[in-house]
Amino acid sequence: MSVVTTPSVLLRSFNYSETSQILRFYTLDLGLIGVMAKGVRRGSFQGRSSLNTFSRGDLTVYVKSTRDLQTFKEFNIREGGQSLGRDVLRFTAASVLAELVLTHAESEPGREIFECLTKGLKKLENVESEGVGLSLLSEGWLLVSLLGYKPQLDACVKCKDRIGTTERVQFDFEYGGIVCSNCSNNMSGSLEDCSLFEELRALLNGSRETPVRDIRSHLQLLNDFTLYHITGSKGLRSFRFFTSLMSFESRSFSNDDDPGFLTGEDIE
Ligand SMILES: [Zn+2]
């Protein structure tokens, strides 16, 4: 058994018995790990009332490679994630990033994934409310690309011809990219103009401030793409929830309705 201290972000926690929790972290040096934290529910956690999801800091664990669950020693928190916990839309957006990593990160550690995830969470904490959707979009696509599923947008995925800026195209989920108007003859569904994919190309190139004309179509595309390539038929629960929150907000943004139907369980 060895003792390892590594920069980490807490992605999820489950209560286990009266006093303990099972915590799932993405760590810089160990990748995705599960940790049994005995006694953390007793009283307070290191003087705090609770251990917040999306807290970042240095985790120290006793590691035994043959075990599924490692043993918690301490978590020295540098950024507490409280501002995500106070806002359901931000929290749900952060949960989408977490769920992507939880369902698809390889067991080997990935520095780029760790950095993308922590940068993304920070962005969601600090962005203006109306920018949460766009931030989820840019951070989500960057993460999907790092997980190995970058969509192909520069040329038709079938005939490899470059696509003109005014051409109408389709997105082929099986091939993972756009299809020119010639090749899409036998495909069902309608052609779309290229602007959606030009915006997506800019997002994928790391331009986090790309304005998009139709955020809903973009979110739909990201959702469908992760459904096809990453999460399987189940899809991401938090993504479904985020989309319903977005439509709720657009319907009732002007009044003060409390979205009282939400519970912590829906999100976790
Ligand atoms: Zn083609």
mmCIF file with all atom_site columns, C-alpha atoms and ligand atoms in Angstrom, residues 156-161 179-183, ligand 1:
data_model
loop_
_atom_site.group_PDB
_atom_site.id
_atom_site.type_symbol
_atom_site.label_atom_id
_atom_site.label_alt_id
_atom_site.label_comp_id
_atom_site.label_asym_id
_atom_site.label_entity_id
_atom_site.label_seq_id
_atom_site.pdbx_PDB_ins_code
_atom_site.Cartn_x
_atom_site.Cartn_y
_atom_site.Cartn_z
_atom_site.occupancy
_atom_site.B_iso_or_equiv
_atom_site.pdbx_formal_charge
_atom_site.auth_seq_id
_atom_site.auth_comp_id
_atom_site.auth_asym_id
_atom_site.auth_atom_id
_atom_site.pdbx_PDB_model_num
ATOM   1  C  CA . CYS A 1 156 ? -17.370 15.537 -45.797 1.00 0.00 ? 156 CYS A CA 1
ATOM   2  C  CA . VAL A 1 157 ? -16.837 12.366 -43.741 1.00 0.00 ? 157 VAL A CA 1
ATOM   3  C  CA . LYS A 1 158 ? -17.867 10.224 -46.736 1.00 0.00 ? 158 LYS A CA 1
ATOM   4  C  CA . CYS A 1 159 ? -16.308 11.672 -49.923 1.00 0.00 ? 159 CYS A CA 1
ATOM   5  C  CA . LYS A 1 160 ? -13.663 13.787 -48.088 1.00 0.00 ? 160 LYS A CA 1
ATOM   6  C  CA . ASP A 1 161 ? -14.498 16.846 -50.241 1.00 0.00 ? 161 ASP A CA 1
ATOM   7  C  CA . VAL A 1 179 ? -21.818 15.025 -44.810 1.00 0.00 ? 179 VAL A CA 1
ATOM   8  C  CA . CYS A 1 180 ? -21.975 17.132 -48.003 1.00 0.00 ? 180 CYS A CA 1
ATOM   9  C  CA . SER A 1 181 ? -25.226 17.649 -49.905 1.00 0.00 ? 181 SER A CA 1
ATOM   10 C  CA . ASN A 1 182 ? -24.207 15.093 -52.573 1.00 0.00 ? 182 ASN A CA 1
ATOM   11 C  CA . CYS A 1 183 ? -23.496 12.315 -50.124 1.00 0.00 ? 183 CYS A CA 1
HETATM 12 ZN ZN . ZN  B 2 .   ? -19.525 14.027 -49.554 1.00 0.00 ? 1   ZN  B ZN 1
#
